JSON list of C-alpha atoms in Angstrom, two decimals:
[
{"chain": "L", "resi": 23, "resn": "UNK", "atom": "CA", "xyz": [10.96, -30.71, 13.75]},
{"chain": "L", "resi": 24, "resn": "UNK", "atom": "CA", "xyz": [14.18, -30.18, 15.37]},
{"chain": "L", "resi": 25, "resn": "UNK", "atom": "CA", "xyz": [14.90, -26.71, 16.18]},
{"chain": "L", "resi": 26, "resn": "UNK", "atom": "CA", "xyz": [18.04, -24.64, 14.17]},
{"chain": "L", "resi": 27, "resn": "UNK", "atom": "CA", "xyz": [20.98, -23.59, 15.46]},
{"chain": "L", "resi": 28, "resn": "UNK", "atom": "CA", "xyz": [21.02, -19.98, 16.26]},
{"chain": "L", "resi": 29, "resn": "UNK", "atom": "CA", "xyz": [24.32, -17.67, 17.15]},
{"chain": "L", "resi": 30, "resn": "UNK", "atom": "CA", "xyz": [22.67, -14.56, 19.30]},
{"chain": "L", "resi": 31, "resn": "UNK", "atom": "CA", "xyz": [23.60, -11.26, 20.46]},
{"chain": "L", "resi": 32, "resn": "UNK", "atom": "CA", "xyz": [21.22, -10.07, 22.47]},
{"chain": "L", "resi": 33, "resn": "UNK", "atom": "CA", "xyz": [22.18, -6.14, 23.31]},
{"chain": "L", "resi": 34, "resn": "UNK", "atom": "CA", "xyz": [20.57, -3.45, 25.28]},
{"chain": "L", "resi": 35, "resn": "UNK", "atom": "CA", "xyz": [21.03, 0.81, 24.49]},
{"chain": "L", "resi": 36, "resn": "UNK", "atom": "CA", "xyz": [20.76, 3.06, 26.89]},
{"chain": "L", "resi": 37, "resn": "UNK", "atom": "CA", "xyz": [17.35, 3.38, 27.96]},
{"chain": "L", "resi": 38, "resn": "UNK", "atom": "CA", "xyz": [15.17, 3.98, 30.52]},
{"chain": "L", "resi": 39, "resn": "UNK", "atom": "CA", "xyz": [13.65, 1.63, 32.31]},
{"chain": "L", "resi": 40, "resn": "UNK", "atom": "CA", "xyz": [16.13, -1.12, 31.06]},
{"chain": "L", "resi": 41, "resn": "UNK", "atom": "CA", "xyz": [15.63, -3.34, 34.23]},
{"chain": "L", "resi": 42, "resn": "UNK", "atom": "CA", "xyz": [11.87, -3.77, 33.18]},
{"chain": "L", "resi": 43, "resn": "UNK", "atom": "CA", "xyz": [12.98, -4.69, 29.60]},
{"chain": "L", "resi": 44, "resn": "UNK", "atom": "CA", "xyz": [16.02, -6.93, 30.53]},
{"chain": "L", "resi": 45, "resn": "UNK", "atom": "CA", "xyz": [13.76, -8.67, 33.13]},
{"chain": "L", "resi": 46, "resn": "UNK", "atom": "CA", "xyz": [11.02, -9.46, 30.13]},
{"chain": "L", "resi": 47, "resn": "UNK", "atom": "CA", "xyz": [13.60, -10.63, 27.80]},
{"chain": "L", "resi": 48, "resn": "UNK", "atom": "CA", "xyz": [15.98, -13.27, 29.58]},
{"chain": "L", "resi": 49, "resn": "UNK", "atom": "CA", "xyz": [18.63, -14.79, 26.82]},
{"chain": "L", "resi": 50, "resn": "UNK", "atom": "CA", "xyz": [17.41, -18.80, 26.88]},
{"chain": "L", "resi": 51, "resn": "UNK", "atom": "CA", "xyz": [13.76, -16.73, 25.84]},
{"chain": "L", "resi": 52, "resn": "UNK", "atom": "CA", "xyz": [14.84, -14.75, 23.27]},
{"chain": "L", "resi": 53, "resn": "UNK", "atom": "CA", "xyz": [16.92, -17.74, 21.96]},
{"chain": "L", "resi": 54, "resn": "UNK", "atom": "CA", "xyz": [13.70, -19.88, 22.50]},
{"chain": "L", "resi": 55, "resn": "UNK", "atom": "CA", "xyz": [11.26, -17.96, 21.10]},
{"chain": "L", "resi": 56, "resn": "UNK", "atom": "CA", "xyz": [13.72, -16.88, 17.45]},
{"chain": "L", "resi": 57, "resn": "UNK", "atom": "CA", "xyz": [14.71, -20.64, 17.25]},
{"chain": "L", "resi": 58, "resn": "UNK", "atom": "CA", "xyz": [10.60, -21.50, 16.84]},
{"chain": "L", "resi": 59, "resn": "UNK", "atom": "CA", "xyz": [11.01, -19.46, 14.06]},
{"chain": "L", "resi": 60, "resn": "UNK", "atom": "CA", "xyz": [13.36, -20.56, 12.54]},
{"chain": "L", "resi": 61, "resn": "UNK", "atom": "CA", "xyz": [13.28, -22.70, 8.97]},
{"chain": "L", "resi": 62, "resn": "UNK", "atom": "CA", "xyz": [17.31, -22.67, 9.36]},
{"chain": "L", "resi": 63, "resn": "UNK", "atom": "CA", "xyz": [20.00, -21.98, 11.02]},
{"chain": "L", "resi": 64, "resn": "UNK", "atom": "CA", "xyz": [21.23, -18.46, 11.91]},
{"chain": "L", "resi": 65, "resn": "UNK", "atom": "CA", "xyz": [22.91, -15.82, 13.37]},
{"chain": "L", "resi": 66, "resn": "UNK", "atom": "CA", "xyz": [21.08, -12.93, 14.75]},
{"chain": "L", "resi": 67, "resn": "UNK", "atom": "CA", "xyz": [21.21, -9.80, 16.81]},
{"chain": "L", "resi": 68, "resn": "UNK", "atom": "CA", "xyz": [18.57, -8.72, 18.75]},
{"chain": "L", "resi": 69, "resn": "UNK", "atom": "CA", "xyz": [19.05, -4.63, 19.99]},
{"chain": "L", "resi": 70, "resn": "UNK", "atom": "CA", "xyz": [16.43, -2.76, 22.12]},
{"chain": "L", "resi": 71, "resn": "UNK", "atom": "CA", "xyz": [16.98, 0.37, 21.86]},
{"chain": "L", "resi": 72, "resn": "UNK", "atom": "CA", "xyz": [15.63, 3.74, 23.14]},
{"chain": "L", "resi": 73, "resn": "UNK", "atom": "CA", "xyz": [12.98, 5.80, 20.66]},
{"chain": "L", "resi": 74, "resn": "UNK", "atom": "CA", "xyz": [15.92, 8.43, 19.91]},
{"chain": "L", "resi": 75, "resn": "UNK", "atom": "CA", "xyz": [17.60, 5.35, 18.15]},
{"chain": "L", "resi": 76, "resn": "UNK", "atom": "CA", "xyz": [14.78, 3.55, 16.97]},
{"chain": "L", "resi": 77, "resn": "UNK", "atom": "CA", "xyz": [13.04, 6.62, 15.32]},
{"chain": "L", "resi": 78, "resn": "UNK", "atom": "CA", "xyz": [16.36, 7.42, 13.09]},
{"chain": "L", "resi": 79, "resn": "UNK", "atom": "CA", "xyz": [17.13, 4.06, 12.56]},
{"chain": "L", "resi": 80, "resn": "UNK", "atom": "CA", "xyz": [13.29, 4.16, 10.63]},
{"chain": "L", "resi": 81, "resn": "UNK", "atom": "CA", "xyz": [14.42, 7.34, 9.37]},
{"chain": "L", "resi": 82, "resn": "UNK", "atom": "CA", "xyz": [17.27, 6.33, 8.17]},
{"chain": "L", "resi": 83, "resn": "UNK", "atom": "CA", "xyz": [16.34, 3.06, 6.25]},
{"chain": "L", "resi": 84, "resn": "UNK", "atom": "CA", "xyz": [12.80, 3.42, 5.61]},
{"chain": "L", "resi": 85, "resn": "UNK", "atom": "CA", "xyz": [12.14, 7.31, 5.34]},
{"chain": "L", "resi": 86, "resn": "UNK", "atom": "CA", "xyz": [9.36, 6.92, 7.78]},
{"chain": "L", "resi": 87, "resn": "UNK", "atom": "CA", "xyz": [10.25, 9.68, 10.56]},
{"chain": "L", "resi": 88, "resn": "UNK", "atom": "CA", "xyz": [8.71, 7.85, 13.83]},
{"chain": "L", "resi": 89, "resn": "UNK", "atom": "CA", "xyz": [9.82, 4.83, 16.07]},
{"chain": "L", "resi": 90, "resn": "UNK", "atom": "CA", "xyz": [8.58, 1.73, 15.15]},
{"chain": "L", "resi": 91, "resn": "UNK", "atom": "CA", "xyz": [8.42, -1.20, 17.27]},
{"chain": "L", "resi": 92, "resn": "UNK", "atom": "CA", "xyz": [10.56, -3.64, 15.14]},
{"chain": "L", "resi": 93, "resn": "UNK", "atom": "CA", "xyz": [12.82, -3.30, 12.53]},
{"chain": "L", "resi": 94, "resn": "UNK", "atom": "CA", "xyz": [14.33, -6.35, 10.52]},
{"chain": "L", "resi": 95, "resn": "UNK", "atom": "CA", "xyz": [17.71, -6.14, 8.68]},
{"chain": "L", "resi": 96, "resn": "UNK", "atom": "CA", "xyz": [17.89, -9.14, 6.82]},
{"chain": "L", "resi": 97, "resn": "UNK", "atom": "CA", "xyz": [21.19, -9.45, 4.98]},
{"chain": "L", "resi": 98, "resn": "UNK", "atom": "CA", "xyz": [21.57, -13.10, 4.53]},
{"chain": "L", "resi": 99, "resn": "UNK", "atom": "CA", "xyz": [18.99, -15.90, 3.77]},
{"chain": "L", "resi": 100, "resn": "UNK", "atom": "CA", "xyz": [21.09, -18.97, 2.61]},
{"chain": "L", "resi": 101, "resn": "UNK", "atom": "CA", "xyz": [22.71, -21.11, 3.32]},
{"chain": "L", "resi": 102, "resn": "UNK", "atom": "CA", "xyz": [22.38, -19.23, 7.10]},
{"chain": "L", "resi": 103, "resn": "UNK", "atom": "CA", "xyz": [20.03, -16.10, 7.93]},
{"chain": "L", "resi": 104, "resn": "UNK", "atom": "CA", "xyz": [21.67, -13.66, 9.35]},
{"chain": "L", "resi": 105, "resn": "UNK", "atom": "CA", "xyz": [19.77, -10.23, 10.47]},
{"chain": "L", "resi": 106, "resn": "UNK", "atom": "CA", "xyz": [19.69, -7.53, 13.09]},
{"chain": "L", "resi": 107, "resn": "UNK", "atom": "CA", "xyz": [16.25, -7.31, 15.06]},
{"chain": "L", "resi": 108, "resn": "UNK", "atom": "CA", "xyz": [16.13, -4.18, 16.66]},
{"chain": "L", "resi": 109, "resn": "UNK", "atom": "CA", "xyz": [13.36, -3.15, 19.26]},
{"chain": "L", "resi": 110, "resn": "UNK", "atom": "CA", "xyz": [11.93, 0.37, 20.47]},
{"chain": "L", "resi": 111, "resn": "UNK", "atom": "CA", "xyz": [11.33, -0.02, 24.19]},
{"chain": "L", "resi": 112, "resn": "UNK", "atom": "CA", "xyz": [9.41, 2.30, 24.54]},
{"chain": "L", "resi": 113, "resn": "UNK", "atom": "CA", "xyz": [7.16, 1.99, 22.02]},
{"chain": "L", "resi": 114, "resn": "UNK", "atom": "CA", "xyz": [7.03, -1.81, 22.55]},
{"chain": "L", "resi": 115, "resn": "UNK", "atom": "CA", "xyz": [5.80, -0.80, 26.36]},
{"chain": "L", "resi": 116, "resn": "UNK", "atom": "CA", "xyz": [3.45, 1.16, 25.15]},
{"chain": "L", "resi": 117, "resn": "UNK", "atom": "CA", "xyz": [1.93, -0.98, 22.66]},
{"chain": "L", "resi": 118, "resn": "UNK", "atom": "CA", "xyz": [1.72, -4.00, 25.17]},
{"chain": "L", "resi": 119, "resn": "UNK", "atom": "CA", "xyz": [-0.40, -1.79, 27.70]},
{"chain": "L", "resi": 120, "resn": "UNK", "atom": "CA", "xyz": [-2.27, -0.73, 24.98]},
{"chain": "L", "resi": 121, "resn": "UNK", "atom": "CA", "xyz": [-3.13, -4.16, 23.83]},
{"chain": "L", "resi": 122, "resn": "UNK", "atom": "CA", "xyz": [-3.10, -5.74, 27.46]},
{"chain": "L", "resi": 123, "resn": "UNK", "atom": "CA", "xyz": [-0.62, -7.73, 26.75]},
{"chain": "L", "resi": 124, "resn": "UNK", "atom": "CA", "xyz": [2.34, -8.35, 29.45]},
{"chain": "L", "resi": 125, "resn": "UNK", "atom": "CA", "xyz": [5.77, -7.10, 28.44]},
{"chain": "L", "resi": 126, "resn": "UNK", "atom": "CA", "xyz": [7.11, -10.29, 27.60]},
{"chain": "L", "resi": 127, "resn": "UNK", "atom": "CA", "xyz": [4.40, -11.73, 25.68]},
{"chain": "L", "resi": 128, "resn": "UNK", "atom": "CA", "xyz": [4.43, -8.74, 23.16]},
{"chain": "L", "resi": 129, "resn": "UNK", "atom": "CA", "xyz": [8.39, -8.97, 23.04]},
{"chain": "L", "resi": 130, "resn": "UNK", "atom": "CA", "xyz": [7.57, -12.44, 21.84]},
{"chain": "L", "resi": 131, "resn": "UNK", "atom": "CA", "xyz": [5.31, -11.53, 19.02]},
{"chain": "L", "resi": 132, "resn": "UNK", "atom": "CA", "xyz": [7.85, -9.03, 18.02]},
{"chain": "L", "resi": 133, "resn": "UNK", "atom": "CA", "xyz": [10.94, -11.50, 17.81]},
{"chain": "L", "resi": 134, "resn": "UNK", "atom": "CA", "xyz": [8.90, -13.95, 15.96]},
{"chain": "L", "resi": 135, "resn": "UNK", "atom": "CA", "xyz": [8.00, -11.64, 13.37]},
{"chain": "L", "resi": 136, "resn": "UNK", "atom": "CA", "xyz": [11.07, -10.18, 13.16]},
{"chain": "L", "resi": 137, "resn": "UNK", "atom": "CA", "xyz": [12.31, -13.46, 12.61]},
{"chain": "L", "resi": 138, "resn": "UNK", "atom": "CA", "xyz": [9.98, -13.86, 9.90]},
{"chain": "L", "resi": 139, "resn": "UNK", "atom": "CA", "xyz": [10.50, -11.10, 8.06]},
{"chain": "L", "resi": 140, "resn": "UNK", "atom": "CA", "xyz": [14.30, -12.19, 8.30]},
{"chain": "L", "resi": 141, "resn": "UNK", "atom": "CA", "xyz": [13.14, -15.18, 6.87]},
{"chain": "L", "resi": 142, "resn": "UNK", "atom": "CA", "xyz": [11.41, -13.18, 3.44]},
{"chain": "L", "resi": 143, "resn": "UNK", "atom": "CA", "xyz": [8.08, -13.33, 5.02]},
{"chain": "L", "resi": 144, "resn": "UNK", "atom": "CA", "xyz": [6.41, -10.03, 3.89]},
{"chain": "L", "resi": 145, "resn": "UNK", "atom": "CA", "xyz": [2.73, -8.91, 5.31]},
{"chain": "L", "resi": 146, "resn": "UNK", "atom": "CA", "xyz": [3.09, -5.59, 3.79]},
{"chain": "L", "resi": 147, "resn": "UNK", "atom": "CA", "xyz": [2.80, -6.99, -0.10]},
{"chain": "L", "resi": 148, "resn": "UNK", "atom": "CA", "xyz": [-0.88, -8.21, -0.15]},
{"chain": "L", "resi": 149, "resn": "UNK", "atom": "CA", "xyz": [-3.77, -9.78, 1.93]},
{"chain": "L", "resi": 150, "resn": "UNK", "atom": "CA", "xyz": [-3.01, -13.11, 0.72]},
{"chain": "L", "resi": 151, "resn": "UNK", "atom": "CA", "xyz": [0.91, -12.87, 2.21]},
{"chain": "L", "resi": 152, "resn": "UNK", "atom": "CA", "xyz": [-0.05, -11.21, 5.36]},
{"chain": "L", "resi": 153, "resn": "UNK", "atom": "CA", "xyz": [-2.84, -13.71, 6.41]},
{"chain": "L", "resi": 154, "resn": "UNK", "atom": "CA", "xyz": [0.01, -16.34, 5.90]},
{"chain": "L", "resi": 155, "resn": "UNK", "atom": "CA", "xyz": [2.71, -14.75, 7.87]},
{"chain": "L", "resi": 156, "resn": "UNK", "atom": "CA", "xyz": [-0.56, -13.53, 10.68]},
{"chain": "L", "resi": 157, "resn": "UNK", "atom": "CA", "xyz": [-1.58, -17.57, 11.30]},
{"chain": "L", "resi": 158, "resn": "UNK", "atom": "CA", "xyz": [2.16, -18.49, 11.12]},
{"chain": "L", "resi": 159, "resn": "UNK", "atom": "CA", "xyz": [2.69, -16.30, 14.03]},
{"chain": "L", "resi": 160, "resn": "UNK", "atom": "CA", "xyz": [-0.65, -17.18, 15.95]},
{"chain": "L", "resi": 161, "resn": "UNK", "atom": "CA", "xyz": [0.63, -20.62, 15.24]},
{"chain": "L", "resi": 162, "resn": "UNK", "atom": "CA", "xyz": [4.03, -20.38, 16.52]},
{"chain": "L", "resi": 163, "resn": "UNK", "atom": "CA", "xyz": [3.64, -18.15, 19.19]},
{"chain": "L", "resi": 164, "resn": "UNK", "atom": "CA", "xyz": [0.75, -20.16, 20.48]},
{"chain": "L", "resi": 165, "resn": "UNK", "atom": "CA", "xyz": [3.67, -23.33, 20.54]},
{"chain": "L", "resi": 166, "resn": "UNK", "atom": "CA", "xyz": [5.67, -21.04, 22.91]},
{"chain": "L", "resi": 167, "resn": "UNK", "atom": "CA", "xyz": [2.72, -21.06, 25.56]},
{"chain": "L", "resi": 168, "resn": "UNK", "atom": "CA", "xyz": [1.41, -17.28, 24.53]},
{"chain": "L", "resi": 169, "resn": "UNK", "atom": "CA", "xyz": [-2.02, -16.41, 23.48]},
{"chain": "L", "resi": 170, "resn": "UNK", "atom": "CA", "xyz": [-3.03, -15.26, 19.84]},
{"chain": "L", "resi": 171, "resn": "UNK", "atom": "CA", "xyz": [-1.36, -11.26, 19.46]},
{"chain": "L", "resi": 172, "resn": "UNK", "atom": "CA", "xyz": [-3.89, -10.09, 17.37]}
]
């Protein structure tokens, strides 16, 4: 399967720490790892933000009053996706030590299923959906050289 085309913007808030984060997520990766997730092709923007931004971004769009580690803005799905994928640092950080994952691997996780969602996948629906879009990532992530996330 060839992989899409993808148009990226790959942006970075003010935040501390940024070096660590830029360093984990060089552009050819981040291109890399959304293009294995692709079905078509697509422009995206990928933001990491700080968890001032990401919690009223949350806030703002999904009335949930905390930073989240991704958040998908899908606005387009045919004939070319188009989306905003925007990242808490901090909380990604956090969640990679947590999981003892490296920085870099979780960021990878986090595109792809960004990407996903973009896509319509949906694990919040039912069991049935979220298994699918779970061994879709396992699958695709595991093409891209990194272990199973979950």
């Amino acid at each position: 399967m060839a992989l899409k085309q993808l148009s990226l913007s790959l942006q970075f808030g003010d935040l501390q720490g940024a070096k660590r984060h830029r360093a984990a997520l060089p552009r050819h990766s981040v291109a890399r790892w959304i293009r294995h997730a692709l079905a078509r092709d697509a422009e995206i923007t990928v933001r990491i933000v700080d968890a001032e931004e990401g919690q009223a971004l949350n806030r703002g769009y999904r009335q949930k009053d905390y930073a989240t580690n991704v958040l998908t803005f899908d606005y387009t799905r045919d004939p070319v996706v188009t989306a905003d994928l925007v990242l808490c640092a901090p909380v990604v950080e956090r969640e990679a030590r947590e999981q003892g994952k490296t920085l870099q691997a979780h960021y990878a996780h986090l595109l792809v299923h960004g990407t996903l969602h973009a896509q319509g996948y949906d694990h919040e629906t039912n069991e049935g959906d979220a298994l699918e879009m779970e061994a879709l990532e396992i699958m695709l992530l595991d093409a891209l050289g990194f272990p199973n996330p979950y």
